[in-house]
CSV table of C-alpha atoms and ligand atoms in Angstrom, one decimal:
chain,number,residue,atom,x,y,z
A,29,MET,CA,88.9,110.3,119.3
A,30,LYS,CA,87.0,109.3,123.1
A,31,ALA,CA,89.9,109.8,125.7
A,32,TYR,CA,89.2,109.9,129.7
A,33,VAL,CA,91.0,113.0,130.7
A,34,ILE,CA,91.5,113.7,134.3
A,35,THR,CA,91.8,117.2,134.8
A,36,ASN,CA,91.7,117.4,138.3
A,37,PRO,CA,92.9,114.3,140.6
A,38,GLY,CA,90.0,112.8,142.4
A,39,GLY,CA,87.4,110.0,142.5
A,40,PRO,CA,86.0,107.8,139.8
A,41,GLU,CA,84.3,110.8,138.6
A,42,ALA,CA,87.8,112.5,137.8
A,43,LEU,CA,87.8,110.3,134.8
A,44,GLU,CA,85.9,112.5,131.9
A,45,LEU,CA,85.0,111.1,128.9
A,46,GLN,CA,86.2,113.4,125.9
A,47,GLU,CA,86.5,113.7,122.6
A,48,VAL,CA,89.9,114.6,121.8
A,49,PRO,CA,92.7,115.2,118.8
A,50,SER,CA,94.2,111.7,117.6
A,51,PRO,CA,98.1,111.6,118.9
A,52,LYS,CA,100.7,111.3,116.3
A,53,ALA,CA,103.6,109.3,116.5
A,54,GLN,CA,107.4,110.9,115.8
A,55,LYS,CA,110.2,108.7,115.1
A,56,GLY,CA,111.3,106.7,117.8
A,57,GLN,CA,107.5,106.1,118.9
A,58,VAL,CA,104.3,104.0,118.0
A,59,THR,CA,100.4,104.8,117.3
A,60,ILE,CA,98.5,101.8,118.5
A,61,GLN,CA,94.6,101.3,118.0
A,62,ILE,CA,93.7,100.0,121.6
A,63,LYS,CA,92.0,97.2,121.6
A,64,ALA,CA,91.7,96.4,125.2
A,65,PHE,CA,93.9,97.2,128.1
A,66,GLY,CA,94.0,95.8,132.4
A,67,LEU,CA,93.5,97.7,135.2
A,68,ASN,CA,95.9,98.1,137.6
A,69,ARG,CA,96.0,99.6,141.2
A,70,ALA,CA,98.6,102.3,140.3
A,71,GLU,CA,96.4,104.0,138.3
A,72,ALA,CA,93.6,104.4,141.0
A,73,VAL,CA,96.3,106.1,143.1
A,74,THR,CA,97.5,108.3,139.9
A,75,ARG,CA,94.1,109.0,139.6
A,76,MET,CA,93.6,110.9,143.2
A,77,GLY,CA,96.8,112.5,142.7
A,78,GLY,CA,99.3,110.3,144.1
A,79,SER,CA,102.0,109.8,142.3
A,80,GLY,CA,102.8,113.8,143.0
A,81,LYS,CA,104.9,115.7,140.6
A,82,ALA,CA,105.9,112.4,138.6
A,83,VAL,CA,102.2,112.9,137.0
A,84,LYS,CA,100.6,116.6,135.9
A,85,PHE,CA,97.3,117.1,135.0
A,86,PRO,CA,95.5,116.9,132.9
A,87,LYS,CA,96.5,114.0,131.9
A,88,VAL,CA,94.9,110.4,130.4
A,89,ILE,CA,96.1,107.8,132.6
A,90,GLY,CA,97.0,104.1,131.9
A,91,ILE,CA,100.1,102.4,132.2
A,92,GLU,CA,99.4,99.1,130.1
A,93,CYS,CA,97.1,98.4,126.5
A,94,VAL,CA,97.2,96.0,123.7
A,95,GLY,CA,96.3,96.8,119.9
A,96,ILE,CA,97.6,97.0,116.7
A,97,VAL,CA,100.4,99.6,115.5
A,98,MET,CA,98.5,102.0,113.3
A,99,ASP,CA,102.0,103.7,112.6
A,100,CYS,CA,105.6,103.8,113.3
A,101,PRO,CA,107.6,106.4,111.4
A,102,GLY,CA,111.0,105.3,112.3
A,103,GLY,CA,110.2,101.7,111.0
A,104,GLU,CA,110.6,99.2,113.3
A,105,LEU,CA,107.4,98.0,114.0
A,106,GLU,CA,105.0,97.0,110.5
A,107,LYS,CA,101.4,98.7,110.3
A,108,GLY,CA,99.0,96.1,111.7
A,109,GLN,CA,101.2,94.3,114.2
A,110,THR,CA,99.8,93.0,117.2
A,111,VAL,CA,101.3,94.5,120.3
A,112,ALA,CA,101.3,95.2,123.8
A,113,ALA,CA,102.6,98.2,125.7
A,114,ALA,CA,103.2,98.8,129.0
A,115,MET,CA,105.1,101.7,131.3
A,116,GLY,CA,108.0,103.5,130.4
A,117,GLU,CA,105.7,105.9,131.9
A,118,MET,CA,102.9,105.7,130.1
A,119,GLY,CA,100.1,107.5,131.3
A,120,ARG,CA,102.1,109.3,133.7
A,121,ALA,CA,104.6,111.7,131.8
A,122,TYR,CA,103.1,111.0,128.7
A,123,ASP,CA,99.3,110.2,127.8
A,124,GLY,CA,98.4,106.5,128.4
A,125,SER,CA,95.8,103.5,127.4
A,126,TYR,CA,92.2,105.2,128.8
A,127,ALA,CA,91.8,106.3,125.4
A,128,GLU,CA,90.6,104.5,121.5
A,129,GLN,CA,94.6,105.3,120.5
A,130,THR,CA,97.7,105.8,122.2
A,131,VAL,CA,101.6,107.1,121.3
A,132,VAL,CA,104.2,105.7,123.0
A,133,PRO,CA,107.6,105.2,122.7
A,134,VAL,CA,109.3,102.4,120.5
A,135,THR,CA,110.9,101.1,123.5
A,136,ASN,CA,108.1,100.0,125.6
A,137,VAL,CA,106.2,98.5,122.7
A,138,PHE,CA,106.3,94.6,122.4
A,139,PRO,CA,105.4,92.8,118.8
A,140,LEU,CA,103.7,89.5,119.6
A,141,LYS,CA,102.6,86.6,117.6
A,142,THR,CA,99.4,85.2,119.4
A,143,SER,CA,96.4,83.6,118.2
A,144,LEU,CA,94.6,84.8,121.9
A,145,ASP,CA,91.5,87.2,122.0
A,146,TRP,CA,92.3,91.0,122.9
A,147,LYS,CA,90.4,90.8,126.3
A,148,THR,CA,92.9,87.4,127.3
A,149,LEU,CA,95.6,89.3,126.1
A,150,ALA,CA,95.0,92.4,127.5
A,151,ALA,CA,94.9,91.1,131.2
A,152,ILE,CA,98.8,90.2,130.8
A,153,PRO,CA,101.2,92.2,129.9
A,154,GLU,CA,101.8,94.7,133.1
A,155,THR,CA,100.3,92.0,135.7
A,156,TYR,CA,102.7,89.2,134.2
A,157,PHE,CA,105.6,91.4,134.0
A,158,THR,CA,105.6,91.9,137.1
A,159,ALA,CA,105.2,88.1,138.7
A,160,TRP,CA,107.9,87.0,136.6
A,161,GLY,CA,110.0,89.6,138.1
A,162,CYS,CA,109.3,88.7,141.2
A,163,CYS,CA,109.3,85.1,140.8
A,164,TYR,CA,112.5,84.7,138.6
A,165,HIS,CA,114.4,88.3,139.4
A,166,THR,CA,113.8,88.8,143.1
A,167,LEU,CA,113.0,85.8,145.0
A,168,LYS,CA,114.8,83.4,142.1
A,169,LEU,CA,112.2,80.7,142.3
A,170,ASP,CA,114.2,78.4,139.9
A,171,LYS,CA,116.6,77.9,142.5
A,172,PHE,CA,114.3,76.0,144.7
A,173,GLU,CA,112.2,72.6,143.8
A,174,LYS,CA,108.7,72.8,144.4
A,175,PRO,CA,108.7,76.4,145.7
A,176,LYS,CA,106.3,77.3,148.6
A,177,VAL,CA,105.2,81.2,147.9
A,178,LEU,CA,103.4,83.6,150.3
A,179,VAL,CA,101.7,86.5,148.2
A,180,ARG,CA,99.9,89.1,150.4
A,181,PRO,CA,97.6,90.1,149.4
A,182,GLY,CA,96.4,87.1,147.4
A,183,ALA,CA,93.1,88.4,146.0
A,184,SER,CA,95.2,90.7,143.6
A,185,ALA,CA,95.7,90.2,139.9
A,186,LEU,CA,99.4,90.2,141.0
A,187,ALA,CA,99.4,87.2,143.4
A,188,VAL,CA,97.2,85.6,140.7
A,189,ALA,CA,99.7,85.8,138.3
A,190,ILE,CA,102.2,84.1,140.9
A,191,THR,CA,100.2,81.7,141.4
A,192,GLN,CA,100.5,80.8,137.8
A,193,ILE,CA,104.0,80.7,137.4
A,194,VAL,CA,104.8,78.9,140.7
A,195,ASN,CA,102.3,76.0,139.7
A,196,HIS,CA,103.9,75.4,136.9
A,197,LEU,CA,106.8,75.1,138.9
A,198,GLU,CA,105.4,72.1,140.5
A,199,GLY,CA,105.2,75.1,143.5
A,200,GLN,CA,102.2,76.1,146.3
A,201,VAL,CA,101.0,79.7,146.6
A,202,ILE,CA,98.9,80.6,149.9
A,203,GLY,CA,97.4,83.7,149.5
A,204,ILE,CA,96.0,86.4,152.1
A,205,THR,CA,92.8,88.1,152.5
A,206,ARG,CA,91.0,90.5,154.1
A,207,SER,CA,87.7,89.5,152.1
A,208,ALA,CA,86.0,85.7,153.4
A,209,HIS,CA,83.8,86.0,150.0
A,210,LYS,CA,87.3,85.9,147.8
A,211,VAL,CA,88.0,82.5,149.4
A,212,GLU,CA,86.7,79.9,146.7
A,213,LYS,CA,87.1,82.6,143.3
A,214,MET,CA,91.2,82.9,144.7
A,215,LEU,CA,91.4,79.1,145.2
A,216,LYS,CA,90.3,78.4,141.9
A,217,THR,CA,92.9,80.3,140.6
A,218,GLY,CA,95.2,77.5,141.7
A,219,MET,CA,96.4,78.8,145.2
A,220,HIS,CA,96.8,75.8,147.8
A,221,LYS,CA,95.4,77.8,150.6
A,222,VAL,CA,93.8,80.8,151.5
A,223,ILE,CA,93.8,82.4,154.9
A,224,VAL,CA,91.3,85.0,155.5
A,225,SER,CA,93.1,87.9,158.0
A,226,ALA,CA,94.1,91.4,158.0
A,227,ASP,CA,97.0,90.6,160.7
A,228,ARG,CA,99.6,88.2,160.8
A,229,VAL,CA,99.5,85.1,159.6
A,230,ALA,CA,102.7,83.3,160.4
A,231,ASP,CA,102.0,80.8,162.9
A,232,GLU,CA,99.0,79.7,160.4
A,233,VAL,CA,101.9,79.5,157.3
A,234,LEU,CA,104.2,77.8,159.6
A,235,ALA,CA,101.6,74.9,160.8
A,236,GLU,CA,101.3,74.4,156.9
A,237,TRP,CA,104.7,74.2,155.6
A,238,PRO,CA,107.0,73.6,158.8
A,239,ASN,CA,110.3,74.9,157.0
A,240,GLY,CA,108.7,78.2,156.1
A,241,ALA,CA,108.0,80.0,152.8
A,242,ASP,CA,110.5,79.6,149.8
A,243,GLY,CA,109.8,83.0,148.8
A,244,VAL,CA,107.8,85.7,150.0
A,245,VAL,CA,106.0,88.6,147.8
A,246,ASP,CA,104.4,91.1,150.2
A,247,THR,CA,102.6,94.4,148.4
A,248,ILE,CA,101.1,95.6,151.5
A,249,VAL,CA,104.4,96.4,153.5
A,250,SER,CA,103.3,97.2,157.0
A,251,LYS,CA,105.0,97.5,160.0
A,252,THR,CA,103.3,94.4,161.3
A,253,SER,CA,103.2,92.3,157.6
A,254,VAL,CA,107.0,92.9,157.3
A,255,ALA,CA,107.3,91.4,160.5
A,256,ASP,CA,105.4,88.5,159.6
A,257,ASP,CA,107.2,88.5,156.3
A,258,PHE,CA,110.6,87.1,158.3
A,259,LYS,CA,108.7,85.2,160.8
A,260,LEU,CA,107.7,82.8,158.4
A,261,ARG,CA,110.5,82.7,155.4
A,262,SER,CA,112.6,80.2,155.5
A,263,LYS,CA,116.6,80.3,155.9
A,264,LYS,CA,117.1,81.0,152.3
A,265,ALA,CA,114.0,82.5,151.6
A,266,HIS,CA,113.7,85.6,149.4
A,267,LEU,CA,111.3,88.7,150.4
A,268,CYS,CA,110.4,90.7,147.6
A,269,LEU,CA,108.4,93.9,148.5
A,270,ALA,CA,106.8,95.1,145.4
A,271,GLY,CA,103.9,97.4,146.6
A,272,SER,CA,102.9,99.5,149.2
A,273,LEU,CA,99.3,99.3,149.6
A,274,ALA,CA,99.5,100.2,153.2
A,275,ASP,CA,100.3,103.4,152.1
A,276,SER,CA,98.4,103.6,148.9
A,277,TYR,CA,100.1,107.2,147.9
A,278,GLY,CA,103.5,105.3,148.1
A,279,THR,CA,105.1,108.0,150.6
A,280,ASP,CA,106.4,105.0,153.3
A,281,LYS,CA,105.7,107.4,156.0
A,282,ALA,CA,106.2,104.6,158.2
A,283,GLY,CA,109.3,103.9,156.8
A,284,SER,CA,108.4,100.2,157.0
A,285,PHE,CA,109.6,99.6,152.7
A,286,MET,CA,113.2,101.2,153.6
A,287,LYS,CA,113.6,99.5,157.4
A,288,ALA,CA,112.7,96.1,155.6
A,289,MET,CA,115.5,96.6,152.5
A,290,ILE,CA,118.2,97.2,155.0
A,291,LYS,CA,117.8,93.4,156.1
A,292,PRO,CA,119.5,90.4,154.2
A,293,ARG,CA,117.6,88.6,151.4
A,294,VAL,CA,114.9,91.6,150.3
A,295,GLY,CA,114.8,93.1,147.4
A,296,PHE,CA,112.6,94.9,145.4
A,297,TYR,CA,110.7,94.3,142.2
A,298,ASP,CA,109.8,97.3,139.8
A,299,SER,CA,108.2,97.0,136.3
A,300,GLY,CA,109.3,100.5,135.7
A,301,THR,CA,112.1,98.9,134.3
A,302,ILE,CA,111.0,96.7,131.8
A,303,SER,CA,111.8,97.3,127.7
A,304,VAL,CA,111.5,95.5,125.0
A,305,THR,CA,115.0,94.7,124.1
A,306,LYS,CA,115.3,93.1,128.3
A,307,ASP,CA,112.1,91.8,128.2
A,308,GLY,CA,110.3,91.0,125.0
A,309,ALA,CA,111.2,87.2,124.5
A,310,ASN,CA,109.6,86.9,128.3
A,311,LEU,CA,106.6,88.7,127.6
A,312,GLN,CA,106.1,86.3,124.3
A,313,GLN,CA,107.4,83.4,126.0
A,314,ILE,CA,104.6,84.3,128.7
A,315,VAL,CA,101.6,84.8,126.0
A,316,GLN,CA,102.8,80.9,124.7
A,317,ARG,CA,102.1,79.5,127.9
A,318,VAL,CA,99.1,81.2,128.4
A,319,GLU,CA,97.9,80.1,124.5
A,320,GLN,CA,98.9,76.5,126.0
A,321,GLY,CA,96.8,76.5,128.8
A,322,ILE,CA,99.8,76.2,131.1
A,323,TYR,CA,99.4,79.9,132.6
A,324,ASN,CA,95.3,80.9,132.8
A,325,PRO,CA,94.5,84.6,133.7
A,326,HIS,CA,91.7,84.2,135.3
A,327,ILE,CA,89.8,87.6,134.3
A,328,ASP,CA,87.9,88.5,137.3
A,329,ALA,CA,85.9,91.3,135.4
A,330,THR,CA,85.1,92.5,131.8
A,331,PHE,CA,83.8,96.2,131.4
A,332,ASP,CA,83.2,98.2,128.1
A,333,PHE,CA,85.4,101.4,127.7
A,334,SER,CA,82.3,103.3,128.3
A,335,GLU,CA,82.2,101.7,131.9
A,336,LEU,CA,85.6,102.7,133.2
A,337,PRO,CA,84.3,105.0,135.6
A,338,LYS,CA,82.4,102.1,137.2
A,339,ALA,CA,85.2,99.8,137.0
A,340,HIS,CA,87.7,102.3,139.0
A,341,GLU,CA,84.3,102.6,141.7
A,342,MET,CA,84.7,99.0,142.2
A,343,MET,CA,88.5,98.9,142.7
A,344,ASP,CA,88.3,101.6,145.0
A,345,LYS,CA,86.2,99.0,147.3
A,346,ASN,CA,88.5,96.2,146.5
A,347,ALA,CA,85.7,94.6,144.8
A,348,PHE,CA,88.0,92.5,142.6
A,349,ALA,CA,89.7,89.4,143.1
A,350,GLY,CA,92.3,89.5,139.8
A,351,LYS,CA,92.5,90.9,136.6
A,352,VAL,CA,90.0,93.9,135.6
A,353,VAL,CA,89.7,94.2,131.5
A,354,ILE,CA,88.6,96.9,130.1
A,355,SER,CA,87.4,96.4,126.0
A,356,VAL,CA,87.4,99.5,124.0
A,357,ASP,CA,87.4,98.1,120.3
A,358,VAL,CA,86.8,94.4,120.4
A,359,ASP,CA,84.7,93.0,117.1
B,21,NAP,N1,106.3,96.5,141.8
B,21,NAP,C1,105.6,96.5,140.4
B,21,NAP,O1,105.9,96.8,139.6
B,21,NAP,C2,104.3,96.4,140.6
B,21,NAP,C3,103.3,96.2,139.1
B,21,NAP,C4,102.1,95.9,139.6
B,21,NAP,C5,101.5,96.1,140.8
B,21,NAP,N2,102.0,96.2,141.5
B,21,NAP,C6,101.8,96.1,142.9
B,21,NAP,O2,101.2,95.2,143.4
B,21,NAP,C7,99.8,95.3,144.4
B,21,NAP,C8,98.8,94.9,144.0
B,21,NAP,O3,98.3,95.2,142.3
B,21,NAP,P1,96.9,94.4,141.9
B,21,NAP,O4,97.0,95.8,140.6
B,21,NAP,O5,97.5,93.6,141.6
B,21,NAP,O6,96.1,94.7,142.5
B,21,NAP,P2,94.2,94.6,142.7
B,21,NAP,O7,94.1,93.3,141.8
B,21,NAP,O8,93.8,95.9,143.3
B,21,NAP,O9,94.0,93.6,143.9
B,21,NAP,C9,94.0,94.7,145.1
B,21,NAP,C10,93.6,93.5,146.4
B,21,NAP,O10,94.4,94.0,147.7
B,21,NAP,C11,93.7,94.0,148.2
B,21,NAP,N3,94.4,95.5,149.4
B,21,NAP,C12,93.8,96.9,148.9
B,21,NAP,N4,94.5,97.2,149.7
B,21,NAP,C13,95.2,96.9,150.7
B,21,NAP,C14,95.0,97.1,152.4
B,21,NAP,N5,95.8,98.1,152.2
B,21,NAP,N6,95.9,95.9,153.1
B,21,NAP,C15,95.7,94.7,152.5
B,21,NAP,N7,95.1,94.4,151.5
B,21,NAP,C16,94.6,95.5,150.5
B,21,NAP,C17,92.3,94.0,148.3
B,21,NAP,O11,91.8,92.6,148.4
B,21,NAP,P3,91.6,92.2,150.2
B,21,NAP,O12,89.6,91.3,149.6
B,21,NAP,O13,91.7,90.7,150.5
B,21,NAP,O14,91.1,93.7,150.8
B,21,NAP,C18,92.3,94.4,147.0
B,21,NAP,O15,91.0,93.6,146.0
B,21,NAP,C19,99.9,97.1,144.1
B,21,NAP,O16,100.5,96.9,145.5
B,21,NAP,C20,100.5,97.1,142.9
B,21,NAP,O17,100.7,98.6,143.3
B,21,NAP,C21,103.6,96.5,141.9
């Protein structure tokens, strides 16, 4: 089978398309024929060597995919079943989804009933698991009537998914971007307002929402962004720290994450905790809502498998404003 193998971490050219032996599942594992997968910022970090000792090279990276079950020696899933797989150290501790096939622990393989096409389905797992977790577990948005949520940055796949969830709760999302040319696209995803800024936005947000935001999702987490988050959130709002774009290697050298975490009503969400027993029903519900048109993934770009390095190059340049999907074997 074909797979992108990284031997030496680096730029997009580190992704080398190779012919490698097909992986074989043991009991407790599933072999998946990959149809498509979503691109994630975390994969760019791993590609550059930013995941430290957690990822040993050579490695096939990629933390999520959708496809069909080829083999499941333990019998937990049937051959031909449509599945998604995500996290569980996929593409980090063991080879992941930048391939035609992958072998994943059954704990992180999610059986799905769906009529969605592969590309749309591929836009969902990791991004919507995270959006769902940020909205319901950390921000507790179901406790607010018509919640007002600030997301920074707003030009991310995660922000688009959060917008779908908040709009379904009849709430509003304000997204922040550094790129003026992304505003129109972001508004089309359903954001209430987009602010173009690389700095503080609290005054502008409070002018729009005088009582402040009912929830804030910050995946930049710099000293400036966190101070601004505290200023613009309402008295009951939670702040969800869910990424570290300001320090793309995630080492939190400035200590912004740790300093914020000791304050009241501050939490984080980590999709590394997902499993089929805990989160499988949520994913099926999300997929149904996409089928019903309640959530729209607003895929920003799709690429063929052969174009994966180009997609990484564009991700490095922050060219996208939403989810990017790679099709591997779509009829
Ligand atoms: N906690 C979890 O479980 C979890 C799961 C998934 C993702 N995440 C995190 O969520 C974040 C977004 O991920 P994604 O895959 O959705 O991202 P993405 O689609 O690649 O979007 C990233 C966008 O953020 C902006 N950006 C990038 N670096 C920035 C910086 N240093 N300061 C300000 N804005 C910056 C850029 O837009 P502009 O044009 O505005 O610059 C870029 O287009 C990442 O931090 C990722 O690690 C966390």
